[in-house]
Amino acid sequence: MTVVPFNEQTPSVQNTRSGHRALRLCALSCLLGTTLILGACGDSTTATDAANNTADSTTQVEVSVEERLRQQLATAKAGDIINIPAGTHSIARSLVMNANGVTIRGAGSGRGENDTVLSFKNQLVGAEGLLLAGSDLTVENLAIEDAKGDGLKITDGSNIIIRSVRAEWTNGPDTKNGAYGIYPVQTENLLVEDNVAIGASDAGIYVGQSKNIVVRNNIARDNVAGIEIENSTNADVYDNLTENNTGGILVFNMPDIPLKGTRTRVYNNDVRTNNLANFAAPGTPVAGVPAGTGVIVNSNDEVEIFDNRISGNATANVIISSYFSANYSGRLKVAPEFDPYPESIYVYGNTFAPGGNKPGFPELDALRVAVFGADGSFPDVLWDGALNPEILTDGVLTANQRICINNGDAQMLNADSLNGGAGANMNMDSHRCDLPKLPPIDLGALAGG
Amino acid sequence: MIKTISSLLCIVLLSGVAACVQNSAPELQVQRFSADNYPTLLSEWQVLQKNPEGQLQRASDTLIYDLNTPLFADYTLKLRTISLPAGTKANYSEHGSLDFPVGTVISKTFYYDTRDVPLSQAASARPALFTPDATTSAAPDSIRLLETRVLIRDTSGWQALPYVWDDDQRDAKLSITGALKTIGENIYVVPSKDECASCHAVGREKVLHPIGPKARHLHRTNQAQTTPSSLQALVARGWLTLPVAIDTIRPNAVWANHTGRAELSAEDDATIEHHARSYLDANCGHCHNPQGSADTSQLFLDYTSESSYGSRNWGLCKPPIAAGKGTGGNLFSIMPGMPDQSILTYRMRSTDPGAMMPEAGRTRVHTEGVALVEEWISRQSGTCDAQGSIAFGS
């Protein structure tokens, strides 16, 4: 018998009745395009007979990587490891899997012949490259190129690892590129590490509506947003490199979403020269991010930004803003339960190198010229100055709600945006402060520790 | 005498459909299989198969049903059957799918007539595959069966199995990975088993449910009394007992085959709204609801509980969350009065896989569906402007 079972790791259709087994072998062969005598399909032969028939009628089962992978995904069960061989594999339809406890593993995420590249350049249907739903999933060591929509989307699961995945649009920045490179959403206990994201028309790495998150040692460049943590709680973002995006690292909170984002630590990242012209589709939240943004916090609470190396971001190395400044569409129609103001923001210990010299929006540039002169620059931190009047005591936030900039001689401009910049100032008195530090995220064994 | 009547029937049938059918083949009965035993060939279910005469035959214990406004599927035609085990009944549900007992087998067959290629709305004028109560089809040879999706309620829940019809049209084979077919110059997509779940799964546990057989899709009030609605047919068959008076059920609109905006303009606002909401319900609401896979967007288009949603949740002046290029440069899902500036209709008009909606199930634009939703939006008043906003950005 020369036929290799279609899928040894995960027999696609198991059956205890030999007659049906025969039918299945036959049908699978039909699916695979091998030549078969139709009569054999209908005979109640034994499994051995059918296998022999199959063997007689074919010398080699040629299975495209796409079809084989599709079969493996469709039949995946907990404990399966789906290995995708090296090579560039053209995929015509989204790859979809709903299963728990599965590892999808390529041979490498680079661009060499020993790497595994899933190319969606010729994708005909599907809004994602790889779409997974489930818990205890690992995707690693593979590249997803030129997906028509999102590259890798994982939803509705716990204990998710995305490791050494490259999600890239190979034509470079383009509004027509897919929105998100790596897109876990509505997940819990999430590790995103050692990935590369390039060319996304929204965010290279986008963690949405999730809890307990570690995003580390990734590279994001040439995206609108390099790394975005949105409506998520308890996130650690560290040891990443974000460069040449429109904005390097975003910590956002959007209205209309049940999970309110809070408690994110952004530390020990390199965030440099994120000055790429914004190429997001108008109407998307990131379309309101000015080119030249290093780290931006919007409407999010309890965010620590520390020990990063942030340089050359031409609007500002750090921006702290309210929903009112986010330039979203419809931003005034906010549900009452949504808190549009950033509170408990703590910036300390970062190494800043000059930025703020060429803000990405004309209004901001006018403000720069008005306050600092034609050749002047914004300081390292830019704040829109919006405070929630309902929680102020004697005009100031309580100690633990403050925006604290305790970062050597780094300055912050209060742009006083609510008053059209009339009261813009560099008064740091109420901002030279410290906040209680957030605890690290402990993912336990998931993160190897 | 009986023969004479049969002949007469044949003549009558002939005048209406393309062929006269003799019921010579033995009756089929739906076969039921356990989850570890699903057959490779559709014919093994006996739900629907080609009989030895080459005619399409359905099991006598199936009921054909129709939906008021159906899901658009690239202008293909559909045959839907349902079968409950003898002696069982479904439980009624006001909003969700009827709750069918273990052993229920639902099938949905997608097909077209080669004379209608390229397919358009006009194809829907073809007579149904089966005349009422017939178990063999009078369908002409130009009918091409594409796929039959079988939904089975077993002890662990619903299972979805896609069967792809062979080119020779003799039988359909299970293809859990789906397939790409062509209709003329167009692609037709058979979804994989897991792609089925993308629409049929509900909640974090991804529990599969049927989408179509909901009371509001099955019941009709304004049709001739001589033809019972699909809901009434289920009752008549003994497969459902209604715990409510049937006239308290608010049915979705019956898809009206409007050919365009000009024809739509003659309808009153309430009719347009009812038809548009029914259309969005059938085409979007299975994902866009608070338990559906599109809950990440917080755009809810099911047509049952709008009173509990703010208008923003069904799209009015709603900014996108993660639409990416799917915005088409527009700011809101629905910009009242301005269908050309609404994300909803932009995505319905798109065929870019990364921007279009629905994400699955079509590769072409449903011109008539777009026209309906555009007409609805064009009649909405109000504005979404963000006056008084702060110019921190541009």
mmCIF file of C-alpha atoms in Angstrom, chain A residues 14-15 17 20 23-24 27 30-31 38 67 70-71 73-75 92-94 96-98 124-128 131 133 148-149 155-158 175-180 183 185-186 188 202 206 209 230 254-258 281-285 319 321 323-325 327 329-334 361 363-364 382 384 415 417-418, chain B residues 33 36-41 44 166 168 170 173-180 187 189-195 197-198 201 203-204 206 292-293 295-298 312-313 317-332 343 351-356 359 362-363 383-394:
data_model
loop_
_atom_site.group_PDB
_atom_site.id
_atom_site.type_symbol
_atom_site.label_atom_id
_atom_site.label_comp_id
_atom_site.label_asym_id
_atom_site.label_seq_id
_atom_site.Cartn_x
_atom_site.Cartn_y
_atom_site.Cartn_z
ATOM 1 C CA GLN A 14 -12.524 8.548 12.260
ATOM 2 C CA ASN A 15 -14.887 5.687 12.148
ATOM 3 C CA ARG A 17 -17.262 0.810 10.975
ATOM 4 C CA HIS A 20 -17.746 3.618 6.224
ATOM 5 C CA LEU A 23 -16.143 5.108 1.837
ATOM 6 C CA ARG A 24 -14.277 7.854 3.544
ATOM 7 C CA ALA A 27 -14.202 10.137 -0.776
ATOM 8 C CA CYS A 30 -11.934 11.951 -4.683
ATOM 9 C CA LEU A 31 -11.566 15.233 -2.916
ATOM 10 C CA LEU A 38 -16.873 5.465 -9.195
ATOM 11 C CA GLU A 67 -5.934 21.810 1.152
ATOM 12 C CA ARG A 70 -7.540 23.256 5.629
ATOM 13 C CA GLN A 71 -8.274 19.618 6.373
ATOM 14 C CA LEU A 73 -7.790 22.870 10.747
ATOM 15 C CA ALA A 74 -11.267 21.520 10.094
ATOM 16 C CA THR A 75 -10.600 18.348 12.044
ATOM 17 C CA ALA A 92 -7.118 31.452 -1.831
ATOM 18 C CA ARG A 93 -9.585 31.420 1.048
ATOM 19 C CA SER A 94 -9.353 32.442 4.680
ATOM 20 C CA VAL A 96 -10.622 29.194 9.711
ATOM 21 C CA MET A 97 -10.470 27.036 12.815
ATOM 22 C CA ASN A 98 -12.766 26.719 15.797
ATOM 23 C CA LEU A 124 -10.354 35.444 -3.277
ATOM 24 C CA VAL A 125 -12.574 35.285 -0.233
ATOM 25 C CA GLY A 126 -12.453 35.793 3.503
ATOM 26 C CA ALA A 127 -11.890 38.783 5.727
ATOM 27 C CA GLU A 128 -8.810 37.362 7.436
ATOM 28 C CA LEU A 131 -9.064 33.213 11.783
ATOM 29 C CA ALA A 133 -11.597 30.932 17.781
ATOM 30 C CA LYS A 148 -6.999 41.012 2.153
ATOM 31 C CA GLY A 149 -8.267 41.857 5.618
ATOM 32 C CA THR A 155 -11.147 35.542 19.191
ATOM 33 C CA ASP A 156 -13.050 34.249 22.151
ATOM 34 C CA GLY A 157 -10.426 32.304 24.035
ATOM 35 C CA SER A 158 -8.101 32.014 27.001
ATOM 36 C CA THR A 175 -4.680 52.351 2.789
ATOM 37 C CA LYS A 176 -5.802 49.282 0.885
ATOM 38 C CA ASN A 177 -3.797 46.980 3.132
ATOM 39 C CA GLY A 178 -5.627 44.956 5.741
ATOM 40 C CA ALA A 179 -6.427 46.588 9.052
ATOM 41 C CA TYR A 180 -4.600 44.491 11.621
ATOM 42 C CA TYR A 183 -5.343 40.765 16.117
ATOM 43 C CA VAL A 185 -9.716 40.173 20.474
ATOM 44 C CA GLN A 186 -11.885 39.152 23.406
ATOM 45 C CA GLU A 188 -7.820 36.344 28.293
ATOM 46 C CA ASP A 202 -4.612 50.203 11.153
ATOM 47 C CA TYR A 206 -3.772 45.100 18.016
ATOM 48 C CA GLN A 209 -11.118 43.805 24.498
ATOM 49 C CA GLU A 230 -7.501 48.878 23.197
ATOM 50 C CA MET A 254 -13.146 53.441 22.853
ATOM 51 C CA PRO A 255 -16.746 54.138 23.789
ATOM 52 C CA ASP A 256 -19.564 51.679 23.062
ATOM 53 C CA ILE A 257 -17.522 48.681 24.201
ATOM 54 C CA PRO A 258 -18.472 46.890 27.405
ATOM 55 C CA ALA A 281 -8.975 54.870 6.151
ATOM 56 C CA PRO A 282 -10.885 57.949 7.293
ATOM 57 C CA GLY A 283 -13.403 57.105 9.969
ATOM 58 C CA THR A 284 -11.199 54.590 11.749
ATOM 59 C CA PRO A 285 -10.093 55.531 15.253
ATOM 60 C CA ILE A 319 0.866 62.135 24.091
ATOM 61 C CA SER A 321 -5.240 62.830 25.520
ATOM 62 C CA TYR A 323 -11.582 61.268 23.912
ATOM 63 C CA PHE A 324 -12.396 64.840 22.948
ATOM 64 C CA SER A 325 -9.024 65.182 21.282
ATOM 65 C CA ASN A 327 -10.426 63.147 16.414
ATOM 66 C CA SER A 329 -15.950 60.679 14.334
ATOM 67 C CA GLY A 330 -19.026 61.083 16.493
ATOM 68 C CA ARG A 331 -16.887 61.703 19.500
ATOM 69 C CA LEU A 332 -19.350 63.861 21.342
ATOM 70 C CA LYS A 333 -22.069 61.268 21.476
ATOM 71 C CA VAL A 334 -20.605 59.261 24.272
ATOM 72 C CA PHE A 361 -1.592 67.982 12.199
ATOM 73 C CA GLU A 363 -3.493 72.739 14.286
ATOM 74 C CA LEU A 364 -0.803 71.171 16.369
ATOM 75 C CA LEU A 382 2.012 66.623 25.172
ATOM 76 C CA ASP A 384 -4.550 68.011 25.887
ATOM 77 C CA ALA A 415 -2.247 72.274 25.313
ATOM 78 C CA SER A 417 -7.378 72.034 24.066
ATOM 79 C CA LEU A 418 -10.777 72.474 25.698
ATOM 80 C CA PHE B 33 -26.277 9.044 12.022
ATOM 81 C CA ASP B 36 -18.708 9.605 14.691
ATOM 82 C CA ASN B 37 -20.502 8.182 11.742
ATOM 83 C CA TYR B 38 -21.549 10.946 9.416
ATOM 84 C CA PRO B 39 -21.745 9.632 5.884
ATOM 85 C CA THR B 40 -19.479 10.762 3.120
ATOM 86 C CA LEU B 41 -22.266 10.845 0.568
ATOM 87 C CA GLU B 44 -26.942 8.196 2.604
ATOM 88 C CA ASP B 166 -20.377 16.351 -8.082
ATOM 89 C CA ASP B 168 -22.093 14.929 -12.860
ATOM 90 C CA ARG B 170 -25.321 12.263 -9.187
ATOM 91 C CA LYS B 173 -19.770 14.496 -1.078
ATOM 92 C CA LEU B 174 -18.920 15.705 2.372
ATOM 93 C CA SER B 175 -16.264 18.393 2.171
ATOM 94 C CA ILE B 176 -15.540 19.767 5.606
ATOM 95 C CA THR B 177 -12.989 22.102 4.064
ATOM 96 C CA GLY B 178 -15.492 23.669 1.701
ATOM 97 C CA ALA B 179 -14.760 24.392 -1.933
ATOM 98 C CA LEU B 180 -14.587 26.978 -4.635
ATOM 99 C CA ILE B 187 -16.815 32.241 -8.109
ATOM 100 C CA VAL B 189 -17.784 29.621 -2.281
ATOM 101 C CA VAL B 190 -18.808 26.555 -0.338
ATOM 102 C CA PRO B 191 -17.902 27.361 3.253
ATOM 103 C CA SER B 192 -15.854 24.972 5.332
ATOM 104 C CA LYS B 193 -17.313 23.389 8.447
ATOM 105 C CA ASP B 194 -15.634 26.012 10.606
ATOM 106 C CA GLU B 195 -16.678 28.798 8.275
ATOM 107 C CA ALA B 197 -19.622 28.100 12.491
ATOM 108 C CA SER B 198 -18.498 31.666 11.836
ATOM 109 C CA ALA B 201 -22.030 29.866 16.346
ATOM 110 C CA GLY B 203 -21.507 32.972 22.407
ATOM 111 C CA ARG B 204 -18.044 32.333 23.673
ATOM 112 C CA LYS B 206 -19.326 28.795 19.892
ATOM 113 C CA GLY B 292 -22.759 36.861 17.866
ATOM 114 C CA SER B 293 -19.250 36.792 16.529
ATOM 115 C CA ASP B 295 -20.213 41.672 19.017
ATOM 116 C CA THR B 296 -16.697 43.147 18.962
ATOM 117 C CA SER B 297 -18.153 45.880 16.790
ATOM 118 C CA GLN B 298 -21.127 46.634 19.041
ATOM 119 C CA ARG B 312 -26.320 53.907 17.929
ATOM 120 C CA ASN B 313 -26.116 50.156 18.395
ATOM 121 C CA CYS B 317 -24.282 57.825 13.843
ATOM 122 C CA LYS B 318 -22.177 54.955 15.155
ATOM 123 C CA PRO B 319 -18.431 55.345 14.583
ATOM 124 C CA PRO B 320 -16.538 52.174 13.697
ATOM 125 C CA ILE B 321 -14.449 50.206 16.165
ATOM 126 C CA ALA B 322 -12.227 48.033 14.019
ATOM 127 C CA ALA B 323 -13.502 48.413 10.482
ATOM 128 C CA GLY B 324 -10.165 49.283 8.931
ATOM 129 C CA LYS B 325 -10.526 50.091 5.272
ATOM 130 C CA GLY B 326 -14.092 48.834 5.575
ATOM 131 C CA THR B 327 -15.088 52.389 6.456
ATOM 132 C CA GLY B 328 -14.512 53.389 2.852
ATOM 133 C CA GLY B 329 -13.577 56.757 4.274
ATOM 134 C CA ASN B 330 -16.966 57.205 5.916
ATOM 135 C CA LEU B 331 -17.380 58.197 9.523
ATOM 136 C CA PHE B 332 -20.537 56.400 10.624
ATOM 137 C CA ILE B 343 -20.227 52.532 6.225
ATOM 138 C CA THR B 351 -16.546 42.930 -3.051
ATOM 139 C CA ASP B 352 -13.102 43.392 -1.500
ATOM 140 C CA PRO B 353 -12.783 40.492 0.964
ATOM 141 C CA GLY B 354 -11.140 42.830 3.445
ATOM 142 C CA ALA B 355 -13.931 45.386 3.366
ATOM 143 C CA MET B 356 -17.155 43.694 2.342
ATOM 144 C CA GLU B 359 -17.672 38.580 5.215
ATOM 145 C CA ARG B 362 -21.151 36.212 -1.206
ATOM 146 C CA THR B 363 -18.649 37.321 -3.795
ATOM 147 C CA THR B 383 -27.314 64.558 11.477
ATOM 148 C CA CYS B 384 -24.271 63.013 13.093
ATOM 149 C CA ASP B 385 -22.083 66.051 13.164
ATOM 150 C CA ALA B 386 -19.707 66.531 16.025
ATOM 151 C CA GLN B 387 -20.176 70.232 16.496
ATOM 152 C CA GLY B 388 -18.256 71.748 19.335
ATOM 153 C CA SER B 389 -15.470 69.235 19.028
ATOM 154 C CA ILE B 390 -11.985 70.249 20.004
ATOM 155 C CA ALA B 391 -9.328 70.677 17.388
ATOM 156 C CA PHE B 392 -6.459 68.907 19.073
ATOM 157 C CA GLY B 393 -6.162 66.845 15.952
ATOM 158 C CA SER B 394 -6.954 68.018 12.477
#
